[in-house]
Short mmCIF file of C-alpha atoms in Angstrom, two decimals:
data_model
loop_
_atom_site.label_atom_id
_atom_site.label_comp_id
_atom_site.label_asym_id
_atom_site.label_seq_id
_atom_site.Cartn_x
_atom_site.Cartn_y
_atom_site.Cartn_z
CA MET A 1 67.27 162.73 96.93
CA GLN A 2 69.27 160.28 98.96
CA LYS A 3 72.48 160.72 100.80
CA ARG A 4 74.81 157.80 101.50
CA ASN A 5 77.36 157.51 104.26
CA TYR A 6 81.00 156.48 103.72
CA ARG A 7 80.08 152.74 103.63
CA GLY A 8 77.53 153.33 100.95
CA ILE A 9 74.68 152.33 103.28
CA LYS A 10 71.60 154.43 103.42
CA ARG A 11 71.46 156.42 106.62
CA ASN A 12 68.16 156.60 108.40
CA ASN A 13 69.16 157.23 111.97
CA SER A 14 70.15 160.87 112.04
CA PRO A 15 67.64 163.69 111.88
CA VAL A 16 69.47 164.96 108.83
CA ASP A 17 68.34 161.91 106.92
CA ILE A 18 64.80 162.29 108.08
CA VAL A 19 64.88 165.76 106.68
CA LEU A 20 66.33 164.41 103.45
CA GLU A 21 63.56 161.81 103.28
CA TYR A 22 61.12 164.64 102.90
CA SER A 23 62.96 165.64 99.72
CA VAL A 24 64.12 168.96 100.94
CA SER A 25 66.55 170.55 98.56
CA GLN A 26 70.22 170.72 99.46
CA GLU A 27 70.43 174.45 99.26
CA TYR A 28 67.65 174.74 101.72
CA LEU A 29 69.36 172.31 104.04
CA THR A 30 72.70 174.10 104.05
CA LYS A 31 70.89 177.31 104.65
CA MET A 32 69.05 175.82 107.58
CA LEU A 33 72.25 174.35 108.98
CA SER A 34 74.22 177.54 108.70
CA ILE A 35 71.41 179.32 110.51
CA SER A 36 71.33 176.74 113.25
CA VAL A 37 75.14 176.76 113.61
CA ARG A 38 75.13 180.48 113.88
CA SER A 39 72.26 180.47 116.31
CA CYS A 40 73.71 177.67 118.44
CA SER A 41 76.23 178.66 121.04
CA CYS A 42 78.16 175.39 120.73
CA GLN A 43 79.08 173.98 117.31
CA LYS A 44 79.94 170.55 118.84
CA ASN A 45 76.31 169.69 119.53
CA VAL A 46 75.43 169.92 115.90
CA VAL A 47 78.29 167.57 114.90
CA ASN A 48 77.03 165.02 117.45
CA LEU A 49 73.59 165.33 116.05
CA ILE A 50 74.79 164.40 112.55
CA LYS A 51 77.12 161.50 113.62
CA PRO A 52 75.38 158.07 113.31
CA LEU A 53 74.95 155.83 116.34
CA ASN A 54 76.89 152.67 115.38
CA GLN A 55 78.44 151.34 118.64
CA VAL A 56 76.48 148.58 120.46
CA ARG A 57 77.52 146.82 123.68
CA TYR A 58 76.78 143.11 124.03
CA LYS A 59 77.00 140.75 127.00
CA ARG A 60 80.57 139.45 127.76
CA THR A 61 81.08 135.89 126.64
CA LYS A 62 84.78 135.40 127.46
CA SER A 63 86.35 135.76 130.86
CA LYS A 64 89.25 138.15 131.12
CA ASN A 65 91.74 135.37 131.99
CA SER A 66 91.07 132.77 129.27
CA SER A 67 90.72 135.31 126.52
CA GLY A 68 94.35 134.66 125.46
CA ILE A 69 93.99 130.82 125.06
CA THR A 70 92.50 129.47 121.87
CA PRO A 71 90.91 125.98 121.78
CA GLN A 72 93.96 124.74 119.85
CA THR A 73 96.30 125.90 122.59
CA GLN A 74 94.04 124.35 125.21
CA ARG A 75 94.21 121.02 123.37
CA ILE A 76 97.99 121.07 123.32
CA ILE A 77 98.03 121.86 127.04
CA THR A 78 95.76 118.84 127.72
CA GLN A 79 97.91 116.57 125.56
CA LEU A 80 101.07 117.65 127.34
CA SER A 81 99.46 117.13 130.73
CA VAL A 82 98.68 113.53 129.73
CA LEU A 83 102.41 112.89 129.34
CA SER A 84 103.39 114.73 132.48
CA ALA A 85 103.61 113.05 135.86
CA ARG A 86 102.12 116.03 137.69
CA LYS A 87 99.04 115.15 139.75
CA LYS A 88 99.00 111.64 138.24
CA GLN A 89 101.61 109.79 140.27
CA PRO A 90 100.31 107.55 143.04
CA LYS A 91 101.54 107.77 146.59
CA MET A 92 104.91 106.20 147.25
CA LEU A 93 104.69 102.60 148.37
CA LYS A 94 105.95 102.39 151.94
CA LEU A 95 106.34 98.80 153.08
CA SER A 96 106.67 97.85 156.70
CA LYS A 97 109.68 95.76 157.69
CA GLU A 98 107.64 92.58 157.64
CA ASP A 99 106.16 93.35 154.21
CA LEU A 100 109.59 94.18 152.86
CA ILE A 101 110.95 90.81 154.01
CA LYS A 102 107.94 89.09 152.43
CA HIS A 103 108.55 90.92 149.14
CA GLN A 104 112.23 90.03 149.12
CA THR A 105 111.42 86.38 149.84
CA ILE A 106 108.98 86.25 146.93
CA GLN A 107 111.55 87.78 144.58
CA THR A 108 114.29 85.39 145.71
CA ALA A 109 112.01 82.39 145.30
CA TRP A 110 111.08 83.48 141.80
CA LYS A 111 114.72 84.01 140.85
CA THR A 112 115.65 80.57 142.15
CA TYR A 113 112.78 79.01 140.22
CA GLN A 114 113.87 80.76 137.03
CA ASP A 115 117.46 79.61 137.56
CA ILE A 116 116.27 76.00 137.85
CA LEU A 117 114.27 76.31 134.62
CA LYS A 118 117.21 77.93 132.86
CA GLN A 119 119.60 75.23 134.02
CA GLU A 120 117.26 72.47 132.82
CA ARG A 121 117.02 74.16 129.45
CA GLN A 122 120.77 74.61 129.17
CA GLU A 123 121.36 70.95 129.99
CA SER A 124 118.81 69.85 127.43
CA LEU A 125 120.37 72.05 124.75
CA LYS A 126 123.86 70.84 125.59
CA LEU A 127 122.74 67.21 125.32
CA GLN A 128 121.06 67.88 121.99
CA TYR A 129 124.19 69.58 120.66
CA ASN A 130 126.37 66.67 121.74
CA LYS A 131 123.98 64.22 120.06
CA ILE A 132 124.10 66.19 116.79
CA ASP A 133 127.88 66.15 117.02
CA GLU A 134 127.87 62.39 117.60
CA ALA A 135 125.43 61.78 114.74
CA MET A 136 127.57 63.82 112.35
CA ASN A 137 130.70 61.91 113.38
CA VAL A 138 128.96 58.58 112.80
CA LEU A 139 127.63 59.80 109.45
CA GLN A 140 131.13 60.79 108.39
CA GLU A 141 132.28 57.25 109.22
CA VAL A 142 129.51 55.34 107.50
CA SER A 143 128.78 57.55 104.51
CA PRO A 144 131.11 60.41 103.57
CA LYS A 145 128.78 61.33 100.71
CA LEU A 146 125.75 61.86 102.97
CA TYR A 147 127.99 63.69 105.44
CA LYS A 148 129.07 66.10 102.74
CA GLN A 149 125.44 66.75 101.79
CA ALA A 150 124.41 67.27 105.40
CA ASN A 151 127.38 69.41 106.38
CA VAL A 152 126.48 72.54 104.45
CA ASP A 153 126.18 76.04 105.82
CA GLU A 154 122.55 76.75 106.68
CA SER A 155 123.00 80.15 108.29
CA GLY A 156 120.25 82.58 107.33
CA LYS A 157 117.56 79.92 107.42
CA ILE A 158 114.45 81.39 109.00
CA PHE A 159 111.29 80.06 110.59
CA PRO A 160 108.37 79.83 108.18
CA MET A 161 105.55 82.37 108.50
CA GLU A 162 102.98 79.58 108.84
CA LEU A 163 104.48 78.38 112.12
CA ARG A 164 102.00 79.59 114.71
CA VAL A 165 103.04 81.08 118.02
CA PRO A 166 101.27 79.35 120.96
CA THR A 167 98.52 81.47 122.51
CA ASP A 168 96.59 81.39 125.79
CA PHE A 169 93.54 79.89 124.11
CA PRO A 170 93.11 77.98 120.84
CA PRO A 171 91.89 79.71 117.66
CA ARG A 172 88.37 79.08 116.31
CA LYS A 173 89.73 76.92 113.51
CA ILE A 174 92.29 74.78 115.26
CA TRP A 175 94.05 73.14 112.33
CA TYR A 176 94.18 73.86 108.60
CA HIS A 177 93.40 70.40 107.22
CA GLU A 178 92.54 71.46 103.68
CA TYR A 179 96.11 72.23 102.63
CA LYS A 180 96.82 71.21 99.03
CA LYS A 181 100.27 70.77 97.54
CA GLN A 182 101.25 73.80 95.45
CA MET B 1 133.84 59.29 119.11
CA SER B 2 135.60 56.54 120.94
CA ALA B 3 138.19 54.36 119.22
CA THR B 4 136.18 51.18 119.76
CA ALA B 5 133.12 52.56 118.02
CA LYS B 6 135.24 53.53 115.02
CA THR B 7 136.34 49.97 114.45
CA VAL B 8 132.77 48.62 114.59
CA LEU B 9 131.46 50.89 111.84
CA SER B 10 132.09 50.00 108.24
CA LYS B 11 131.16 51.86 105.09
CA ASN B 12 128.56 49.41 103.90
CA VAL B 13 126.18 49.36 106.86
CA PRO B 14 122.50 49.91 106.09
CA ILE B 15 121.50 53.52 106.84
CA ARG B 16 117.96 54.67 107.49
CA ALA B 17 116.57 58.17 107.80
CA ASN B 18 113.97 58.51 110.54
CA LEU B 19 111.67 61.47 110.58
CA ILE B 20 110.56 63.06 113.82
CA LEU B 21 107.59 65.06 112.60
CA SER B 22 106.17 67.28 115.31
CA ARG B 23 103.16 69.49 115.73
CA ILE B 24 104.20 72.30 118.04
CA PRO B 25 101.84 73.26 120.90
CA LEU B 26 98.99 75.55 119.88
CA VAL B 27 98.35 76.70 123.44
CA VAL B 28 100.93 77.81 126.00
CA PRO B 29 101.74 75.35 128.81
CA GLU B 30 99.63 75.52 131.94
CA GLN B 31 101.04 77.78 134.64
CA THR B 32 102.13 76.18 137.88
CA LYS B 33 100.58 77.39 141.14
CA MET B 34 103.70 79.37 141.94
CA GLU B 35 103.78 81.08 138.55
CA LYS B 36 100.11 82.04 138.86
CA GLN B 37 100.57 83.52 142.31
CA TYR B 38 103.71 85.41 141.35
CA HIS B 39 102.12 86.94 138.26
CA GLU B 40 99.07 87.94 140.30
CA TYR B 41 101.30 89.63 142.88
CA GLN B 42 103.29 91.49 140.23
CA ASN B 43 100.11 92.55 138.48
CA GLN B 44 98.71 94.05 141.68
CA LEU B 45 101.98 95.86 142.39
CA GLU B 46 102.06 97.31 138.90
CA ARG B 47 98.46 98.51 139.16
CA ARG B 48 99.12 100.14 142.51
CA LEU B 49 102.09 102.06 141.08
CA MET B 50 100.34 103.08 137.86
CA TRP B 51 99.68 106.72 137.01
CA THR B 52 96.13 108.01 137.22
CA PHE B 53 94.09 107.46 134.05
CA PRO B 54 93.74 110.86 132.31
CA ALA B 55 90.02 110.65 131.55
CA TYR B 56 89.92 114.37 130.68
CA HIS B 57 92.04 113.59 127.64
CA TYR B 58 89.71 110.91 126.28
CA PHE B 59 86.37 112.48 127.18
CA LYS B 60 85.70 116.09 126.30
CA LYS B 61 84.38 118.15 129.15
CA GLY B 62 80.62 118.48 129.29
CA THR B 63 79.87 115.77 126.74
CA LEU B 64 77.46 112.86 127.12
CA SER B 65 80.23 110.29 126.78
CA GLU B 66 82.11 111.94 129.64
CA HIS B 67 79.01 111.75 131.79
CA LYS B 68 78.48 108.08 130.90
CA PHE B 69 82.06 107.27 131.79
CA LEU B 70 82.11 109.17 135.06
CA SER B 71 78.78 107.81 136.21
CA VAL B 72 80.03 104.21 136.27
CA GLN B 73 83.28 104.90 138.12
CA ASN B 74 83.57 104.05 141.79
CA LYS B 75 83.87 107.32 143.69
CA PRO B 76 86.61 107.52 146.33
CA ILE B 77 85.90 108.72 149.87
CA SER B 78 86.44 112.47 149.97
CA LYS B 79 88.12 114.43 152.69
CA VAL B 80 85.83 116.28 155.11
CA PRO B 81 87.28 118.49 157.85
CA GLY B 82 86.79 117.24 161.38
CA VAL B 83 86.39 113.59 160.43
CA TRP B 84 88.72 110.81 161.56
CA TYR B 85 89.77 108.38 158.82
CA PRO B 86 91.17 105.07 160.21
CA LYS B 87 92.80 104.12 156.90
CA GLY B 88 94.54 107.45 156.39
CA ILE B 89 93.38 110.87 155.22
CA PRO B 90 92.02 110.69 151.65
CA ASP B 91 94.33 112.17 149.03
CA ILE B 92 92.37 112.56 145.82
CA GLN B 93 93.77 113.81 142.50
CA HIS B 94 91.79 113.64 139.26
CA GLY B 95 89.14 111.53 141.00
CA ARG B 96 91.60 108.88 142.17
CA GLU B 97 92.61 107.94 145.71
CA ARG B 98 96.40 108.14 145.38
CA SER B 99 97.20 105.43 147.89
CA LYS B 100 95.03 102.82 146.18
CA VAL B 101 94.70 100.92 142.92
CA GLN B 102 92.63 102.80 140.36
CA GLU B 103 89.96 100.68 138.74
CA VAL B 104 88.86 102.08 135.38
CA ILE B 105 85.42 100.78 134.43
CA LEU B 106 84.24 101.09 130.84
CA PRO B 107 80.55 101.96 130.45
CA LYS B 108 78.33 99.37 128.80
CA SER B 109 75.92 100.27 126.03
CA GLU B 110 72.26 100.78 126.85
CA THR B 111 71.20 97.45 125.35
CA GLY B 112 73.52 95.68 127.77
CA GLU B 113 75.40 93.81 125.04
CA GLY B 114 78.44 96.00 125.27
CA THR B 115 80.55 97.55 122.57
CA ASN B 116 83.56 95.97 120.91
CA LEU B 117 85.64 97.03 123.89
CA THR B 118 83.38 95.95 126.72
CA ARG B 119 81.89 92.70 125.47
CA PRO B 120 83.16 89.65 127.34
CA VAL B 121 85.91 87.60 125.67
CA GLU B 122 84.73 84.22 124.44
CA LYS B 123 87.43 81.68 125.19
CA ASN B 124 87.60 78.55 123.09
CA SER B 125 87.89 75.29 124.95
CA ILE B 126 91.36 73.79 125.27
CA VAL B 127 89.85 70.31 125.53
CA THR B 128 88.79 69.40 121.99
CA PRO B 129 86.35 66.74 120.70
CA ALA B 130 89.37 64.63 119.71
CA ASP B 131 90.52 64.66 123.34
CA GLU B 132 87.11 63.55 124.58
CA SER B 133 86.76 60.72 122.07
CA GLY B 134 90.40 59.66 122.46
CA ASN B 135 91.11 59.95 118.73
CA THR B 136 94.91 59.73 118.54
CA ALA B 137 94.97 60.14 114.74
CA SER B 138 93.74 63.72 115.01
CA LEU B 139 96.07 66.72 114.99
CA GLU B 140 93.57 68.65 117.12
CA ARG B 141 94.36 66.90 120.38
CA ARG B 142 96.45 67.79 123.43
CA LEU B 143 96.82 71.42 122.39
CA ARG B 144 99.22 72.19 125.24
CA ASN B 145 101.73 69.48 124.24
CA THR B 146 104.01 68.81 121.31
CA LEU B 147 102.71 65.89 119.28
CA TYR B 148 104.91 63.49 117.31
CA LEU B 149 103.96 61.26 114.42
CA LEU B 150 104.28 57.54 115.13
CA VAL B 151 103.36 54.84 112.63
CA ASN B 152 102.50 51.21 113.32
CA TYR B 153 104.50 49.01 110.90
CA LYS B 154 103.00 45.61 110.27
CA LYS B 155 106.41 43.98 110.69
CA THR B 156 108.04 45.89 113.50
CA GLY B 157 105.25 47.67 115.38
CA TRP B 158 105.07 51.28 116.52
CA ASN B 159 107.96 53.48 115.48
CA PHE B 160 108.96 56.80 113.96
CA PRO B 161 108.60 56.77 110.16
CA LYS B 162 111.70 55.08 108.71
CA PHE B 163 113.05 55.37 105.19
CA GLU B 164 115.85 53.51 103.40
CA ILE B 165 118.44 55.73 101.76
CA LYS B 166 118.45 56.31 98.03
CA ASP B 167 121.36 57.24 95.82
CA GLY B 168 122.14 60.89 95.45
CA ALA B 169 119.66 62.26 97.99
CA SER B 170 120.55 63.79 101.33
CA LEU B 171 119.05 62.55 104.60
CA ASP B 172 116.50 65.34 104.93
CA ILE B 173 115.24 64.90 101.37
CA ILE B 174 114.93 61.13 101.85
CA ALA B 175 112.89 61.74 104.99
CA GLU B 176 110.64 64.39 103.44
CA ASP B 177 110.00 62.39 100.24
CA GLY B 178 109.44 59.22 102.22
CA LEU B 179 106.87 60.96 104.39
CA ARG B 180 104.94 62.04 101.31
CA ASN B 181 105.09 58.53 99.89
CA ILE B 182 103.43 57.04 102.96
CA GLY B 183 101.25 59.96 104.02
CA GLY B 184 100.13 61.77 100.89
CA GLU B 185 101.20 65.00 99.25
CA ASN B 186 98.88 67.40 101.06
CA MET B 187 101.15 68.32 103.94
CA ASN B 188 103.13 71.46 104.57
CA THR B 189 106.24 70.64 106.55
CA TRP B 190 109.38 72.51 107.47
CA THR B 191 112.60 70.61 108.02
CA ILE B 192 114.70 72.18 110.72
CA SER B 193 118.11 71.22 109.36
CA LYS B 194 119.92 69.01 106.91
CA LYS B 195 122.01 67.71 109.76
CA PRO B 196 120.71 64.69 111.66
CA ALA B 197 119.65 65.44 115.25
CA GLY B 198 120.71 62.04 116.53
CA VAL B 199 121.70 58.52 115.70
CA VAL B 200 120.82 55.07 117.04
CA LYS B 201 123.29 52.28 116.30
CA ASN B 202 121.45 48.96 116.14
CA LYS B 203 122.84 45.58 117.13
CA ASP B 204 122.79 44.34 113.53
CA GLY B 205 125.14 47.17 112.58
CA SER B 206 122.60 49.40 110.88
CA CYS B 207 122.31 53.11 111.71
CA ASP B 208 119.12 55.12 112.25
CA PHE B 209 119.59 58.85 111.73
CA PHE B 210 116.94 61.25 112.97
CA ILE B 211 115.78 64.27 111.02
CA LYS B 212 113.51 66.77 112.77
CA SER B 213 110.65 68.50 111.04
CA HIS B 214 107.48 70.46 111.87
CA ILE B 215 104.08 70.01 110.31
CA LEU B 216 102.51 73.41 109.53
CA ALA B 217 99.30 72.52 107.70
CA GLY B 218 97.51 69.65 106.02
CA LYS B 219 97.11 66.15 107.35
CA PHE B 220 98.81 62.79 107.29
CA ASP B 221 96.71 60.10 105.57
CA ILE B 222 98.12 56.65 104.85
CA ALA B 223 98.60 56.42 101.09
CA LYS B 224 97.22 53.46 99.10
CA GLU B 225 100.70 52.22 98.24
CA ALA B 226 101.73 52.17 101.90
CA LYS B 227 98.65 50.42 103.25
CA ASN B 228 100.16 46.94 103.03
CA GLU B 229 103.13 48.20 105.02
CA ILE B 230 101.55 50.43 107.65
CA LYS B 231 98.63 49.47 109.87
CA GLU B 232 97.85 52.80 111.51
CA TYR B 233 99.37 56.07 112.64
CA ALA B 234 99.02 58.32 115.68
CA TRP B 235 99.94 61.79 116.89
CA LEU B 236 101.28 61.25 120.41
CA THR B 237 102.83 63.19 123.25
CA LYS B 238 106.13 62.22 124.85
CA GLU B 239 104.37 60.33 127.65
CA GLU B 240 102.25 58.34 125.21
CA ILE B 241 105.28 57.56 123.07
CA GLN B 242 106.95 56.06 126.12
CA GLU B 243 104.14 53.52 126.34
CA LYS B 244 104.30 52.61 122.65
CA LEU B 245 108.05 52.28 122.08
CA ASN B 246 110.23 49.66 123.74
CA LYS B 247 112.15 50.91 126.74
CA ASP B 248 115.70 50.90 125.36
CA TYR B 249 114.73 52.59 122.14
CA PHE B 250 112.80 55.29 124.01
CA ASN B 251 115.71 55.98 126.34
CA GLU B 252 117.97 56.50 123.33
CA THR B 253 115.58 58.93 121.63
CA GLU B 254 114.11 60.65 124.68
CA TYR B 255 116.28 63.78 124.38
CA LEU B 256 114.82 64.47 120.94
CA LEU B 257 111.31 64.91 122.31
CA SER B 258 109.87 67.76 124.36
CA LYS B 259 106.77 67.79 126.50
#
């Protein structure tokens, strides 16, 4: 006969099972046990003898410190550290007096240059506006009908999508010649 | 408007719509020496003040890609006790010398061709075949400049395309339709406004109004019907237009043109 432990797995480890393997009847076994218990001075030893050996110790794979951090948590920590300035900021730039004056001169020169460009642009735009104004006045004089057609509200007119923004270098196909009227 | 000009104009003067058709620059204007130097200076400053590249975020620790990346980086000088450093004691964080620009080098593939990221950028030439052959009828010339369409009339010589007014049509429609009559239908243009950008009052009392427009696609080809009227056409920059037009006329229309 076979005896099963509480998990339903066949027990082979304990001497009791070995005895059972030899198909010794239960009555005989209990008799034997009762004799041995009586004969033994300590009942505990017998209990230990019956209990299966099921605890095994393996080598430690995790250190005591990192045992609390899962890979997911570690990933979040890395991602946050990417955004943080800690340990990533360069040393402060300390310019000598001479370098500081040089830097300020460069910035002033650039600002002056930009002001000149801006002024040129403003003047050009002003001239163009005045010329439009003049043209419209002349048109009103010579042809009120054309003036009426030209002088309509065009607010909301937008640049077409096909108008290309200038780039540093030309595209592979420079111009779309094959356009056909739709 | 001055009072004298008002008296000169009458309601029955001949009116023409002129079209200033432009091809905008395809390439940005060349930087001046000052602009180049300033941008270089600012670029270096920005790189010096940039945070250290967090390589540990992009390359997982212990992987082959991490090893490949780290092996091509320039290693900074490390701090050793008892050594005198003339350029300051090294201060290294995350493999970067904090007082210097960090140069991040991307590893090339084993074949040497490089990946999508590391392959060298092929830059197309700004000088086109049309520039070399001096073909002024091509739209693919002088990519840095704005080009304007000029036509050579058999009677009057080089000028902007001119169109007589028709009944019931506005100036911009006259100009756009006229352009298609002389240059064919296969052009995509965008008129900036219905309002004329300028006017030239001629000595004979006629008025030339200017309408501005951009060409977006397609090409100008002299139509069969217009061939007895127009000899040739050209796409020219402002400087080249100055040579073609007579001096007074150019001075009056100069403000309409950009470089």
